[in-house]
Amino acid sequence: MLSKWLGTKQGQPEEIILSPLSGKVLKLADVPDPVFSTMLREHGIAIEPVAGIVLSPVDGEVVAILPSKHAVVMRSINGVELIIHIGLDTVSMRGEGFHAHVQKGDRVITGQPLIDFSPELVKRKATSAITPIFIINPEVIDWLDIQFPDLAKAGVTPLMRIRLKH
């Protein structure tokens, strides 16, 4: 189990969020979409994917998967909620090129396949294949350390270290 509680000296739990995709790591501020680059930039990261498989970055539950299968909402076993939004303006693709391996309510483990997609099709039919990954309940976080390696490997590279509030 790679996503786990790590006891700290203060007794506060920590969680590690692994990269759900392989690819180039970007700051949300560098994403060519104002919603991601301005409103959410402090609580996430983005990946420019080199492969079309999204893996679960945490042990937890699928809270929602959009009908077009271009985004999934996850809740870790520790209560951190995050969205993985494949590409920009991909809702207009209406699910073309996306295949979900999970559905709402499924329990998942770190590294489990969530969604397959065609990065080439996304690049042709949407604005970009850049995939934002961001936390939607920052109120549970006491401290967040976002890592920015040049490249991430899906299911292996740690992207976020989170210290949760008591």
mmCIF file with all atom_site columns, C-alpha atoms in Angstrom:
data_model
loop_
_atom_site.group_PDB
_atom_site.id
_atom_site.type_symbol
_atom_site.label_atom_id
_atom_site.label_alt_id
_atom_site.label_comp_id
_atom_site.label_asym_id
_atom_site.label_entity_id
_atom_site.label_seq_id
_atom_site.pdbx_PDB_ins_code
_atom_site.Cartn_x
_atom_site.Cartn_y
_atom_site.Cartn_z
_atom_site.occupancy
_atom_site.B_iso_or_equiv
_atom_site.pdbx_formal_charge
_atom_site.auth_seq_id
_atom_site.auth_comp_id
_atom_site.auth_asym_id
_atom_site.auth_atom_id
_atom_site.pdbx_PDB_model_num
ATOM 1   C CA . MET A 1 1   ? 0.000   0.000  0.000   1.00 0.00 ? 1   MET A CA 1
ATOM 2   C CA . LEU A 1 2   ? 1.787   3.157  -1.171  1.00 0.00 ? 2   LEU A CA 1
ATOM 3   C CA . SER A 1 3   ? -0.844  5.668  -0.098  1.00 0.00 ? 3   SER A CA 1
ATOM 4   C CA . LYS A 1 4   ? -0.878  5.418  3.675   1.00 0.00 ? 4   LYS A CA 1
ATOM 5   C CA . TRP A 1 5   ? -0.907  7.063  7.062   1.00 0.00 ? 5   TRP A CA 1
ATOM 6   C CA . LEU A 1 6   ? 2.531   8.107  8.199   1.00 0.00 ? 6   LEU A CA 1
ATOM 7   C CA . GLY A 1 7   ? 2.699   9.068  11.849  1.00 0.00 ? 7   GLY A CA 1
ATOM 8   C CA . THR A 1 8   ? 4.393   12.400 12.516  1.00 0.00 ? 8   THR A CA 1
ATOM 9   C CA . LYS A 1 9   ? 5.999   13.651 15.713  1.00 0.00 ? 9   LYS A CA 1
ATOM 10  C CA . GLN A 1 10  ? 2.963   15.866 16.277  1.00 0.00 ? 10  GLN A CA 1
ATOM 11  C CA . GLY A 1 11  ? 0.684   12.860 15.868  1.00 0.00 ? 11  GLY A CA 1
ATOM 12  C CA . GLN A 1 12  ? -0.836  14.289 12.701  1.00 0.00 ? 12  GLN A CA 1
ATOM 13  C CA . PRO A 1 13  ? -1.464  11.789 9.901   1.00 0.00 ? 13  PRO A CA 1
ATOM 14  C CA . GLU A 1 14  ? 0.214   12.212 6.525   1.00 0.00 ? 14  GLU A CA 1
ATOM 15  C CA . GLU A 1 15  ? -0.731  10.919 3.121   1.00 0.00 ? 15  GLU A CA 1
ATOM 16  C CA . ILE A 1 16  ? 1.243   10.516 -0.102  1.00 0.00 ? 16  ILE A CA 1
ATOM 17  C CA . ILE A 1 17  ? -0.523  11.042 -3.454  1.00 0.00 ? 17  ILE A CA 1
ATOM 18  C CA . LEU A 1 18  ? 1.208   9.216  -6.292  1.00 0.00 ? 18  LEU A CA 1
ATOM 19  C CA . SER A 1 19  ? 1.108   10.241 -9.926  1.00 0.00 ? 19  SER A CA 1
ATOM 20  C CA . PRO A 1 20  ? -1.906  8.753  -11.708 1.00 0.00 ? 20  PRO A CA 1
ATOM 21  C CA . LEU A 1 21  ? -0.213  9.230  -15.095 1.00 0.00 ? 21  LEU A CA 1
ATOM 22  C CA . SER A 1 22  ? 3.201   8.984  -16.680 1.00 0.00 ? 22  SER A CA 1
ATOM 23  C CA . GLY A 1 23  ? 4.419   12.184 -18.261 1.00 0.00 ? 23  GLY A CA 1
ATOM 24  C CA . LYS A 1 24  ? 5.821   15.659 -17.896 1.00 0.00 ? 24  LYS A CA 1
ATOM 25  C CA . VAL A 1 25  ? 4.935   17.375 -14.602 1.00 0.00 ? 25  VAL A CA 1
ATOM 26  C CA . LEU A 1 26  ? 3.562   20.935 -14.716 1.00 0.00 ? 26  LEU A CA 1
ATOM 27  C CA . LYS A 1 27  ? 2.450   23.491 -12.192 1.00 0.00 ? 27  LYS A CA 1
ATOM 28  C CA . LEU A 1 28  ? -1.278  24.228 -12.364 1.00 0.00 ? 28  LEU A CA 1
ATOM 29  C CA . ALA A 1 29  ? -0.321  27.872 -12.916 1.00 0.00 ? 29  ALA A CA 1
ATOM 30  C CA . ASP A 1 30  ? 1.158   26.751 -16.264 1.00 0.00 ? 30  ASP A CA 1
ATOM 31  C CA . VAL A 1 31  ? -2.010  24.992 -17.465 1.00 0.00 ? 31  VAL A CA 1
ATOM 32  C CA . PRO A 1 32  ? -3.557  26.883 -20.423 1.00 0.00 ? 32  PRO A CA 1
ATOM 33  C CA . ASP A 1 33  ? -6.980  27.119 -18.761 1.00 0.00 ? 33  ASP A CA 1
ATOM 34  C CA . PRO A 1 34  ? -7.859  29.932 -16.329 1.00 0.00 ? 34  PRO A CA 1
ATOM 35  C CA . VAL A 1 35  ? -9.956  27.750 -14.013 1.00 0.00 ? 35  VAL A CA 1
ATOM 36  C CA . PHE A 1 36  ? -7.024  25.456 -13.306 1.00 0.00 ? 36  PHE A CA 1
ATOM 37  C CA . SER A 1 37  ? -4.221  28.014 -13.556 1.00 0.00 ? 37  SER A CA 1
ATOM 38  C CA . THR A 1 38  ? -5.718  30.616 -11.222 1.00 0.00 ? 38  THR A CA 1
ATOM 39  C CA . MET A 1 39  ? -8.448  29.219 -8.980  1.00 0.00 ? 39  MET A CA 1
ATOM 40  C CA . LEU A 1 40  ? -6.986  25.816 -8.124  1.00 0.00 ? 40  LEU A CA 1
ATOM 41  C CA . ARG A 1 41  ? -3.244  26.264 -8.521  1.00 0.00 ? 41  ARG A CA 1
ATOM 42  C CA . GLU A 1 42  ? -2.360  25.984 -4.826  1.00 0.00 ? 42  GLU A CA 1
ATOM 43  C CA . HIS A 1 43  ? -3.915  22.546 -4.373  1.00 0.00 ? 43  HIS A CA 1
ATOM 44  C CA . GLY A 1 44  ? -2.719  20.497 -7.291  1.00 0.00 ? 44  GLY A CA 1
ATOM 45  C CA . ILE A 1 45  ? -0.473  19.676 -10.170 1.00 0.00 ? 45  ILE A CA 1
ATOM 46  C CA . ALA A 1 46  ? -0.813  18.683 -13.835 1.00 0.00 ? 46  ALA A CA 1
ATOM 47  C CA . ILE A 1 47  ? 0.664   15.989 -16.038 1.00 0.00 ? 47  ILE A CA 1
ATOM 48  C CA . GLU A 1 48  ? 1.192   16.112 -19.798 1.00 0.00 ? 48  GLU A CA 1
ATOM 49  C CA . PRO A 1 49  ? 0.644   12.390 -20.411 1.00 0.00 ? 49  PRO A CA 1
ATOM 50  C CA . VAL A 1 50  ? 2.861   10.153 -22.514 1.00 0.00 ? 50  VAL A CA 1
ATOM 51  C CA . ALA A 1 51  ? 0.540   7.153  -22.141 1.00 0.00 ? 51  ALA A CA 1
ATOM 52  C CA . GLY A 1 52  ? -3.227  6.722  -21.975 1.00 0.00 ? 52  GLY A CA 1
ATOM 53  C CA . ILE A 1 53  ? -3.753  4.970  -18.663 1.00 0.00 ? 53  ILE A CA 1
ATOM 54  C CA . VAL A 1 54  ? -4.884  6.624  -15.433 1.00 0.00 ? 54  VAL A CA 1
ATOM 55  C CA . LEU A 1 55  ? -4.030  4.718  -12.251 1.00 0.00 ? 55  LEU A CA 1
ATOM 56  C CA . SER A 1 56  ? -5.452  5.321  -8.808  1.00 0.00 ? 56  SER A CA 1
ATOM 57  C CA . PRO A 1 57  ? -3.075  7.629  -6.914  1.00 0.00 ? 57  PRO A CA 1
ATOM 58  C CA . VAL A 1 58  ? -4.472  6.470  -3.542  1.00 0.00 ? 58  VAL A CA 1
ATOM 59  C CA . ASP A 1 59  ? -6.213  3.652  -1.757  1.00 0.00 ? 59  ASP A CA 1
ATOM 60  C CA . GLY A 1 60  ? -9.815  4.741  -1.461  1.00 0.00 ? 60  GLY A CA 1
ATOM 61  C CA . GLU A 1 61  ? -13.116 5.054  -3.251  1.00 0.00 ? 61  GLU A CA 1
ATOM 62  C CA . VAL A 1 62  ? -14.416 6.355  -6.568  1.00 0.00 ? 62  VAL A CA 1
ATOM 63  C CA . VAL A 1 63  ? -16.798 9.153  -5.551  1.00 0.00 ? 63  VAL A CA 1
ATOM 64  C CA . ALA A 1 64  ? -17.857 9.982  -9.104  1.00 0.00 ? 64  ALA A CA 1
ATOM 65  C CA . ILE A 1 65  ? -16.944 9.328  -12.689 1.00 0.00 ? 65  ILE A CA 1
ATOM 66  C CA . LEU A 1 66  ? -18.322 11.748 -15.239 1.00 0.00 ? 66  LEU A CA 1
ATOM 67  C CA . PRO A 1 67  ? -20.609 10.254 -17.928 1.00 0.00 ? 67  PRO A CA 1
ATOM 68  C CA . SER A 1 68  ? -18.074 11.333 -20.581 1.00 0.00 ? 68  SER A CA 1
ATOM 69  C CA . LYS A 1 69  ? -15.399 9.434  -18.595 1.00 0.00 ? 69  LYS A CA 1
ATOM 70  C CA . HIS A 1 70  ? -12.913 12.296 -18.898 1.00 0.00 ? 70  HIS A CA 1
ATOM 71  C CA . ALA A 1 71  ? -12.742 12.899 -15.138 1.00 0.00 ? 71  ALA A CA 1
ATOM 72  C CA . VAL A 1 72  ? -12.877 10.919 -11.932 1.00 0.00 ? 72  VAL A CA 1
ATOM 73  C CA . VAL A 1 73  ? -13.361 12.069 -8.338  1.00 0.00 ? 73  VAL A CA 1
ATOM 74  C CA . MET A 1 74  ? -11.528 10.033 -5.697  1.00 0.00 ? 74  MET A CA 1
ATOM 75  C CA . ARG A 1 75  ? -11.632 9.952  -1.889  1.00 0.00 ? 75  ARG A CA 1
ATOM 76  C CA . SER A 1 76  ? -8.623  8.461  -0.154  1.00 0.00 ? 76  SER A CA 1
ATOM 77  C CA . ILE A 1 77  ? -9.073  6.216  2.865   1.00 0.00 ? 77  ILE A CA 1
ATOM 78  C CA . ASN A 1 78  ? -7.925  9.221  4.903   1.00 0.00 ? 78  ASN A CA 1
ATOM 79  C CA . GLY A 1 79  ? -10.582 11.565 3.496   1.00 0.00 ? 79  GLY A CA 1
ATOM 80  C CA . VAL A 1 80  ? -8.586  13.564 0.931   1.00 0.00 ? 80  VAL A CA 1
ATOM 81  C CA . GLU A 1 81  ? -10.766 14.189 -2.137  1.00 0.00 ? 81  GLU A CA 1
ATOM 82  C CA . LEU A 1 82  ? -9.231  14.851 -5.514  1.00 0.00 ? 82  LEU A CA 1
ATOM 83  C CA . ILE A 1 83  ? -10.177 15.142 -9.143  1.00 0.00 ? 83  ILE A CA 1
ATOM 84  C CA . ILE A 1 84  ? -8.228  13.767 -12.069 1.00 0.00 ? 84  ILE A CA 1
ATOM 85  C CA . HIS A 1 85  ? -9.441  15.728 -15.120 1.00 0.00 ? 85  HIS A CA 1
ATOM 86  C CA . ILE A 1 86  ? -8.082  14.171 -18.326 1.00 0.00 ? 86  ILE A CA 1
ATOM 87  C CA . GLY A 1 87  ? -7.279  16.893 -20.820 1.00 0.00 ? 87  GLY A CA 1
ATOM 88  C CA . LEU A 1 88  ? -8.754  20.356 -21.312 1.00 0.00 ? 88  LEU A CA 1
ATOM 89  C CA . ASP A 1 89  ? -12.171 20.831 -22.916 1.00 0.00 ? 89  ASP A CA 1
ATOM 90  C CA . THR A 1 90  ? -12.551 17.048 -23.176 1.00 0.00 ? 90  THR A CA 1
ATOM 91  C CA . VAL A 1 91  ? -16.199 17.071 -22.063 1.00 0.00 ? 91  VAL A CA 1
ATOM 92  C CA . SER A 1 92  ? -16.995 17.990 -25.675 1.00 0.00 ? 92  SER A CA 1
ATOM 93  C CA . MET A 1 93  ? -15.654 14.592 -26.768 1.00 0.00 ? 93  MET A CA 1
ATOM 94  C CA . ARG A 1 94  ? -18.689 12.972 -25.078 1.00 0.00 ? 94  ARG A CA 1
ATOM 95  C CA . GLY A 1 95  ? -16.711 9.921  -23.990 1.00 0.00 ? 95  GLY A CA 1
ATOM 96  C CA . GLU A 1 96  ? -15.108 9.187  -27.361 1.00 0.00 ? 96  GLU A CA 1
ATOM 97  C CA . GLY A 1 97  ? -11.718 7.585  -26.762 1.00 0.00 ? 97  GLY A CA 1
ATOM 98  C CA . PHE A 1 98  ? -12.279 7.029  -23.009 1.00 0.00 ? 98  PHE A CA 1
ATOM 99  C CA . HIS A 1 99  ? -12.908 3.696  -21.264 1.00 0.00 ? 99  HIS A CA 1
ATOM 100 C CA . ALA A 1 100 ? -13.614 3.508  -17.526 1.00 0.00 ? 100 ALA A CA 1
ATOM 101 C CA . HIS A 1 101 ? -12.506 0.449  -15.556 1.00 0.00 ? 101 HIS A CA 1
ATOM 102 C CA . VAL A 1 102 ? -14.346 1.639  -12.430 1.00 0.00 ? 102 VAL A CA 1
ATOM 103 C CA . GLN A 1 103 ? -17.659 3.152  -11.454 1.00 0.00 ? 103 GLN A CA 1
ATOM 104 C CA . LYS A 1 104 ? -19.017 5.263  -8.632  1.00 0.00 ? 104 LYS A CA 1
ATOM 105 C CA . GLY A 1 105 ? -18.710 3.510  -5.280  1.00 0.00 ? 105 GLY A CA 1
ATOM 106 C CA . ASP A 1 106 ? -15.891 1.163  -6.281  1.00 0.00 ? 106 ASP A CA 1
ATOM 107 C CA . ARG A 1 107 ? -13.130 0.694  -3.728  1.00 0.00 ? 107 ARG A CA 1
ATOM 108 C CA . VAL A 1 108 ? -9.707  0.935  -5.340  1.00 0.00 ? 108 VAL A CA 1
ATOM 109 C CA . ILE A 1 109 ? -6.091  0.416  -4.402  1.00 0.00 ? 109 ILE A CA 1
ATOM 110 C CA . THR A 1 110 ? -3.085  2.496  -5.369  1.00 0.00 ? 110 THR A CA 1
ATOM 111 C CA . GLY A 1 111 ? -1.978  1.660  -8.903  1.00 0.00 ? 111 GLY A CA 1
ATOM 112 C CA . GLN A 1 112 ? -5.304  0.146  -9.986  1.00 0.00 ? 112 GLN A CA 1
ATOM 113 C CA . PRO A 1 113 ? -6.367  1.185  -13.526 1.00 0.00 ? 113 PRO A CA 1
ATOM 114 C CA . LEU A 1 114 ? -9.188  3.749  -13.499 1.00 0.00 ? 114 LEU A CA 1
ATOM 115 C CA . ILE A 1 115 ? -9.511  5.005  -17.088 1.00 0.00 ? 115 ILE A CA 1
ATOM 116 C CA . ASP A 1 116 ? -7.886  4.279  -20.458 1.00 0.00 ? 116 ASP A CA 1
ATOM 117 C CA . PHE A 1 117 ? -7.848  7.012  -23.088 1.00 0.00 ? 117 PHE A CA 1
ATOM 118 C CA . SER A 1 118 ? -6.187  7.944  -26.338 1.00 0.00 ? 118 SER A CA 1
ATOM 119 C CA . PRO A 1 119 ? -3.795  10.873 -25.801 1.00 0.00 ? 119 PRO A CA 1
ATOM 120 C CA . GLU A 1 120 ? -3.543  11.330 -29.575 1.00 0.00 ? 120 GLU A CA 1
ATOM 121 C CA . LEU A 1 121 ? -7.334  11.587 -29.954 1.00 0.00 ? 121 LEU A CA 1
ATOM 122 C CA . VAL A 1 122 ? -7.532  14.006 -27.023 1.00 0.00 ? 122 VAL A CA 1
ATOM 123 C CA . LYS A 1 123 ? -4.819  16.179 -28.603 1.00 0.00 ? 123 LYS A CA 1
ATOM 124 C CA . ARG A 1 124 ? -6.784  16.237 -31.899 1.00 0.00 ? 124 ARG A CA 1
ATOM 125 C CA . LYS A 1 125 ? -10.307 16.762 -30.552 1.00 0.00 ? 125 LYS A CA 1
ATOM 126 C CA . ALA A 1 126 ? -9.772  18.800 -27.366 1.00 0.00 ? 126 ALA A CA 1
ATOM 127 C CA . THR A 1 127 ? -7.671  21.796 -26.396 1.00 0.00 ? 127 THR A CA 1
ATOM 128 C CA . SER A 1 128 ? -4.926  19.738 -24.758 1.00 0.00 ? 128 SER A CA 1
ATOM 129 C CA . ALA A 1 129 ? -4.148  16.375 -23.147 1.00 0.00 ? 129 ALA A CA 1
ATOM 130 C CA . ILE A 1 130 ? -2.709  18.132 -20.069 1.00 0.00 ? 130 ILE A CA 1
ATOM 131 C CA . THR A 1 131 ? -4.359  16.508 -17.060 1.00 0.00 ? 131 THR A CA 1
ATOM 132 C CA . PRO A 1 132 ? -4.900  18.527 -13.867 1.00 0.00 ? 132 PRO A CA 1
ATOM 133 C CA . ILE A 1 133 ? -4.951  16.624 -10.567 1.00 0.00 ? 133 ILE A CA 1
ATOM 134 C CA . PHE A 1 134 ? -6.202  18.711 -7.675  1.00 0.00 ? 134 PHE A CA 1
ATOM 135 C CA . ILE A 1 135 ? -7.575  18.472 -4.158  1.00 0.00 ? 135 ILE A CA 1
ATOM 136 C CA . ILE A 1 136 ? -11.187 19.618 -3.751  1.00 0.00 ? 136 ILE A CA 1
ATOM 137 C CA . ASN A 1 137 ? -11.416 19.567 0.044   1.00 0.00 ? 137 ASN A CA 1
ATOM 138 C CA . PRO A 1 138 ? -8.370  21.566 1.167   1.00 0.00 ? 138 PRO A CA 1
ATOM 139 C CA . GLU A 1 139 ? -10.047 22.243 4.512   1.00 0.00 ? 139 GLU A CA 1
ATOM 140 C CA . VAL A 1 140 ? -8.862  18.799 5.728   1.00 0.00 ? 140 VAL A CA 1
ATOM 141 C CA . ILE A 1 141 ? -5.233  19.725 5.031   1.00 0.00 ? 141 ILE A CA 1
ATOM 142 C CA . ASP A 1 142 ? -2.904  21.249 7.571   1.00 0.00 ? 142 ASP A CA 1
ATOM 143 C CA . TRP A 1 143 ? 0.126   21.232 5.273   1.00 0.00 ? 143 TRP A CA 1
ATOM 144 C CA . LEU A 1 144 ? 0.698   20.359 1.605   1.00 0.00 ? 144 LEU A CA 1
ATOM 145 C CA . ASP A 1 145 ? 4.030   19.705 -0.099  1.00 0.00 ? 145 ASP A CA 1
ATOM 146 C CA . ILE A 1 146 ? 3.736   19.435 -3.885  1.00 0.00 ? 146 ILE A CA 1
ATOM 147 C CA . GLN A 1 147 ? 6.625   17.777 -5.706  1.00 0.00 ? 147 GLN A CA 1
ATOM 148 C CA . PHE A 1 148 ? 7.631   18.897 -9.200  1.00 0.00 ? 148 PHE A CA 1
ATOM 149 C CA . PRO A 1 149 ? 9.855   16.239 -10.763 1.00 0.00 ? 149 PRO A CA 1
ATOM 150 C CA . ASP A 1 150 ? 10.476  16.726 -14.481 1.00 0.00 ? 150 ASP A CA 1
ATOM 151 C CA . LEU A 1 151 ? 8.819   13.424 -15.312 1.00 0.00 ? 151 LEU A CA 1
ATOM 152 C CA . ALA A 1 152 ? 6.408   11.249 -13.377 1.00 0.00 ? 152 ALA A CA 1
ATOM 153 C CA . LYS A 1 153 ? 5.816   7.523  -13.610 1.00 0.00 ? 153 LYS A CA 1
ATOM 154 C CA . ALA A 1 154 ? 2.228   6.419  -13.013 1.00 0.00 ? 154 ALA A CA 1
ATOM 155 C CA . GLY A 1 155 ? 1.749   4.651  -9.697  1.00 0.00 ? 155 GLY A CA 1
ATOM 156 C CA . VAL A 1 156 ? 5.353   5.274  -8.625  1.00 0.00 ? 156 VAL A CA 1
ATOM 157 C CA . THR A 1 157 ? 6.255   8.969  -8.456  1.00 0.00 ? 157 THR A CA 1
ATOM 158 C CA . PRO A 1 158 ? 5.049   10.835 -5.342  1.00 0.00 ? 158 PRO A CA 1
ATOM 159 C CA . LEU A 1 159 ? 3.412   14.157 -6.308  1.00 0.00 ? 159 LEU A CA 1
ATOM 160 C CA . MET A 1 160 ? 1.878   15.418 -3.076  1.00 0.00 ? 160 MET A CA 1
ATOM 161 C CA . ARG A 1 161 ? 2.653   14.903 0.589   1.00 0.00 ? 161 ARG A CA 1
ATOM 162 C CA . ILE A 1 162 ? -0.202  15.970 2.807   1.00 0.00 ? 162 ILE A CA 1
ATOM 163 C CA . ARG A 1 163 ? -0.371  16.457 6.551   1.00 0.00 ? 163 ARG A CA 1
ATOM 164 C CA . LEU A 1 164 ? -3.998  16.177 7.586   1.00 0.00 ? 164 LEU A CA 1
ATOM 165 C CA . LYS A 1 165 ? -5.672  18.110 10.363  1.00 0.00 ? 165 LYS A CA 1
ATOM 166 C CA . HIS A 1 166 ? -6.557  16.151 13.491  1.00 0.00 ? 166 HIS A CA 1
#
